[in-house]
Amino acid sequence: MFQLDLKSRESIYEQIISQMKELIVTGVLKEGEKLPSVRELSRILTVNPNTVQKAYRELERQGYVYTVTGLGCFAASLADIRRDETAIHQLTETLRTTLRQLTYLGFTRQEIDALLDRLFREDHQHRNDTEKGSEST
Amino acid sequence: MFQLDLKSRESIYEQIISQMKELIVTGVLKEGEKLPSVRELSRILTVNPNTVQKAYRELERQGYVYTVTGLGCFAASLADIRRDETAIHQLTETLRTTLRQLTYLGFTRQEIDALLDRLFREDHQHRNDTEKGSEST
Amino acid sequence: MFQLDLKSRESIYEQIISQMKELIVTGVLKEGEKLPSVRELSRILTVNPNTVQKAYRELERQGYVYTVTGLGCFAASLADIRRDETAIHQLTETLRTTLRQLTYLGFTRQEIDALLDRLFREDHQHRNDTEKGSEST
Amino acid sequence: MFQLDLKSRESIYEQIISQMKELIVTGVLKEGEKLPSVRELSRILTVNPNTVQKAYRELERQGYVYTVTGLGCFAASLADIRRDETAIHQLTETLRTTLRQLTYLGFTRQEIDALLDRLFREDHQHRNDTEKGSEST
DNA sequence: GTGGTCTAGACCACT
DNA sequence: GTGGTCTAGACCACA
């Protein structure tokens, strides 16, 4: 379910955040569904509960989950999440920087468009594979 | 010449790296041209010399500059830089992740294409402004 | 009758307390009238009986209800409740802090007065709506 | 400089946040001025560095300070802070609840207005005292 | 020196 | 059981 890379530059709690976001936003975790408890996930990943706690707290702050003390942590509604302008703005800026650097490396507009097309096709393929994988589970 | 933003989450040495890359790859610093010395640049930017030193070392590792002991640091050739498959691969992966996250947030292929178009136009504008600015200097 | 919001940061027993207070103090629950039993309310709200129990105990401690062993929990008299200097003092202190923080954020006395006026009007509207709603029930 | 109340219902890191906000927003800590380092403040308050760290991180997230790794934490500009709509919204909601509860306790609009007037006068007095205090330091 | 992350283990309030 | 806070002490990257 989770793939932690301890050697990655991305810190553990950030990896938990981004992977949990993916589970929620792809619908694997549906609205109102309970996330594993802090202690449970910390056991599964063999990391400290505080690390999971930090990730969950940030997910709540960003509106991806909501917390009920004594009950647990639950996935928020996709409609709410998608209204998150901050996330969109950050992604746009990343995109801007990446495109600019590609042009610096000599890529033409046409080459970049071709690259994007390839990525879209691969992503589409990836999603189909994932869906088939989750169906069979 | 340089714009450091202390409030940015990007560390200072990373800002030096990306701005120096931009100067080289846009041709402001031509092949073989000498970069300011570590001490000089650290004085100009009022940052710690160690910080500039770290940026220069990383630029050399990535092939953007080469160091001649006793003489200083010089811009590498654009042809060499652009042959750097590692950089291209990393940018492609960043692009892939960013596009995927945008689709997660509900963006359609059409909306993403429109966004890319906007970014290209803004970047074109940006480069024109920069060129005019450097001409007058 | 009750509106629990699990997503709220306010804990469930606190939500029960404040809503029960509102029912008593607005006269929906009249002096001496019996509150639903702990078990009954916990079933209605689908929350843990301990949670309702905790809310009732706190309401009694604050003088809003009184318990007759074996019979249940009853609304106290408004006259008694309103003589509660502790509640008034706490609200005054909350008010003081809130007003001060608004001035910190740059609000002038005039802007705060305008804000208060708006809140009074909205509250008046709210109460009219609620009364109509309870009449039809 | 700081007054921590370990018995308070407000947690330590929240007390640090609110008191640091007050120092910034009242101008005791001016824009760009350095806050005490995490370790230093933790020593002063005899609390764990992690607790101070948590408070600083939240202050940064809310835009009251900005962080430069390796240099420290600095007060942000008042102009930026005052554009924080979230804080204003939360204070407005607190105000709404408080006013409503006062009316529940039998307060008339006139009595509440008189109370507000008293609080404004006391707060004005309080601020004059504080300014004199900081002048003499 | 600075902030940032992580572990280990404790205690609390809420359900 | 749940999440939330706190301590003690370690290690890392950055300036």
Tab-separated table of C-alpha atoms in Angstrom, chain C:
chain	number	residue	atom	x	y	z
C	1	MET	CA	-33.226	18.968	16.913
C	2	PHE	CA	-29.466	18.551	17.188
C	3	GLN	CA	-26.848	19.261	14.562
C	4	LEU	CA	-23.554	17.522	15.276
C	5	ASP	CA	-20.637	18.361	12.997
C	6	LEU	CA	-18.008	15.647	13.212
C	7	LYS	CA	-15.667	17.689	11.026
C	8	SER	CA	-15.692	20.544	13.519
C	9	ARG	CA	-12.709	21.020	15.780
C	10	GLU	CA	-15.172	21.383	18.677
C	11	SER	CA	-15.421	18.039	20.414
C	12	ILE	CA	-18.724	16.198	20.329
C	13	TYR	CA	-19.529	16.612	24.017
C	14	GLU	CA	-18.886	20.348	23.725
C	15	GLN	CA	-21.256	20.577	20.784
C	16	ILE	CA	-23.926	18.795	22.831
C	17	ILE	CA	-23.354	21.193	25.725
C	18	SER	CA	-23.620	24.370	23.676
C	19	GLN	CA	-26.672	23.206	21.761
C	20	MET	CA	-28.433	22.040	24.919
C	21	LYS	CA	-27.645	25.406	26.510
C	22	GLU	CA	-29.206	27.121	23.526
C	23	LEU	CA	-32.379	25.025	23.815
C	24	ILE	CA	-32.709	25.842	27.512
C	25	VAL	CA	-31.859	29.510	27.378
C	26	THR	CA	-34.067	30.208	24.353
C	27	GLY	CA	-36.964	28.561	26.165
C	28	VAL	CA	-37.414	25.587	23.839
C	29	LEU	CA	-36.750	23.465	26.908
C	30	LYS	CA	-38.755	25.157	29.678
C	31	GLU	CA	-37.869	25.189	33.366
C	32	GLY	CA	-38.405	21.780	34.919
C	33	GLU	CA	-38.845	20.084	31.567
C	34	LYS	CA	-37.127	16.711	31.219
C	35	LEU	CA	-34.154	16.270	28.928
C	36	PRO	CA	-33.924	13.094	26.843
C	37	SER	CA	-32.208	10.331	28.782
C	38	VAL	CA	-28.539	9.687	28.179
C	39	ARG	CA	-29.292	6.444	26.379
C	40	GLU	CA	-32.032	7.955	24.265
C	41	LEU	CA	-29.963	10.953	23.146
C	42	SER	CA	-26.930	8.789	22.461
C	43	ARG	CA	-29.100	6.616	20.233
C	44	ILE	CA	-30.576	9.632	18.441
C	45	LEU	CA	-27.171	11.188	17.778
C	46	THR	CA	-25.460	7.825	17.235
C	47	VAL	CA	-22.673	8.762	19.594
C	48	ASN	CA	-21.180	6.951	22.536
C	49	PRO	CA	-23.374	7.159	25.706
C	50	ASN	CA	-20.276	8.187	27.663
C	51	THR	CA	-20.081	11.287	25.476
C	52	VAL	CA	-23.659	12.333	26.286
C	53	GLN	CA	-23.089	11.480	29.927
C	54	LYS	CA	-20.075	13.768	30.024
C	55	ALA	CA	-22.045	16.619	28.459
C	56	TYR	CA	-24.911	16.231	30.958
C	57	ARG	CA	-22.519	16.175	33.912
C	58	GLU	CA	-20.892	19.384	32.701
C	59	LEU	CA	-24.284	21.040	32.125
C	60	GLU	CA	-25.206	20.191	35.704
C	61	ARG	CA	-21.921	21.542	37.017
C	62	GLN	CA	-22.604	24.824	35.216
C	63	GLY	CA	-26.125	24.996	36.630
C	64	TYR	CA	-28.095	24.632	33.398
C	65	VAL	CA	-29.749	21.357	34.435
C	66	TYR	CA	-30.343	19.419	37.612
C	67	THR	CA	-30.432	15.689	38.039
C	68	VAL	CA	-32.950	13.713	40.070
C	69	THR	CA	-31.598	10.280	40.653
C	70	GLY	CA	-33.824	7.645	39.129
C	71	LEU	CA	-35.961	10.230	37.278
C	72	GLY	CA	-33.565	11.951	34.921
C	73	CYS	CA	-32.220	15.339	34.018
C	74	PHE	CA	-34.286	18.560	34.036
C	75	ALA	CA	-33.835	22.103	32.742
C	76	ALA	CA	-33.005	24.611	35.494
C	77	SER	CA	-34.697	27.995	35.833
C	78	LEU	CA	-33.528	30.819	33.565
C	79	ALA	CA	-33.367	33.142	36.540
C	80	ASP	CA	-30.824	30.866	38.223
C	81	ILE	CA	-28.772	30.441	35.076
C	82	ARG	CA	-28.610	34.159	34.425
C	83	ARG	CA	-27.336	34.863	37.900
C	84	ASP	CA	-24.185	32.888	36.988
C	85	GLU	CA	-21.427	35.471	37.362
C	86	THR	CA	-18.735	32.995	36.264
C	87	ALA	CA	-20.231	32.581	32.804
C	88	ILE	CA	-20.580	36.338	32.375
C	89	HIS	CA	-16.998	36.911	33.468
C	90	GLN	CA	-15.644	34.307	31.049
C	91	LEU	CA	-17.611	35.754	28.139
C	92	THR	CA	-16.347	39.234	28.987
C	93	GLU	CA	-12.758	38.033	28.920
C	94	THR	CA	-13.276	36.256	25.582
C	95	LEU	CA	-14.766	39.480	24.242
C	96	ARG	CA	-11.804	41.493	25.486
C	97	THR	CA	-9.274	39.212	23.828
C	98	THR	CA	-11.191	39.080	20.556
C	99	LEU	CA	-11.562	42.854	20.329
C	100	ARG	CA	-7.899	43.364	21.106
C	101	GLN	CA	-6.828	40.926	18.402
C	102	LEU	CA	-9.043	42.681	15.879
C	103	THR	CA	-7.342	45.985	16.671
C	104	TYR	CA	-3.988	44.208	16.264
C	105	LEU	CA	-5.060	43.249	12.753
C	106	GLY	CA	-5.636	46.906	11.971
C	107	PHE	CA	-9.377	47.227	12.664
C	108	THR	CA	-10.463	50.666	13.812
C	109	ARG	CA	-13.106	51.242	16.461
C	110	GLN	CA	-15.518	52.247	13.689
C	111	GLU	CA	-14.909	49.067	11.699
C	112	ILE	CA	-15.424	46.934	14.789
C	113	ASP	CA	-18.665	48.751	15.596
C	114	ALA	CA	-19.867	48.104	12.058
C	115	LEU	CA	-18.936	44.438	12.413
C	116	LEU	CA	-20.824	44.140	15.699
C	117	ASP	CA	-23.856	45.751	14.123
C	118	ARG	CA	-23.776	43.236	11.302
C	119	LEU	CA	-23.509	40.351	13.775
C	120	PHE	CA	-26.456	41.633	15.787
C	121	ARG	CA	-28.594	41.907	12.677
C	122	GLU	CA	-27.616	38.431	11.488
C	123	ASP	CA	-28.272	36.966	14.931
C	124	HIS	CA	-31.702	38.581	15.046
C	125	GLN	CA	-32.482	37.088	11.645
C	126	HIS	CA	-31.168	33.709	12.824
C	127	ARG	CA	-33.421	33.692	15.855
C	128	ASN	CA	-36.504	34.570	13.816
C	129	ASP	CA	-35.752	31.715	11.433
C	130	THR	CA	-35.256	29.280	14.305
C	131	GLU	CA	-38.509	30.279	15.993
C	132	LYS	CA	-40.487	29.774	12.818
C	133	GLY	CA	-38.811	26.425	12.370
C	134	SER	CA	-39.697	25.271	15.893
C	135	GLU	CA	-43.297	26.494	15.592
C	136	SER	CA	-43.936	24.245	12.657
C	137	THR	CA	-42.466	21.202	14.472
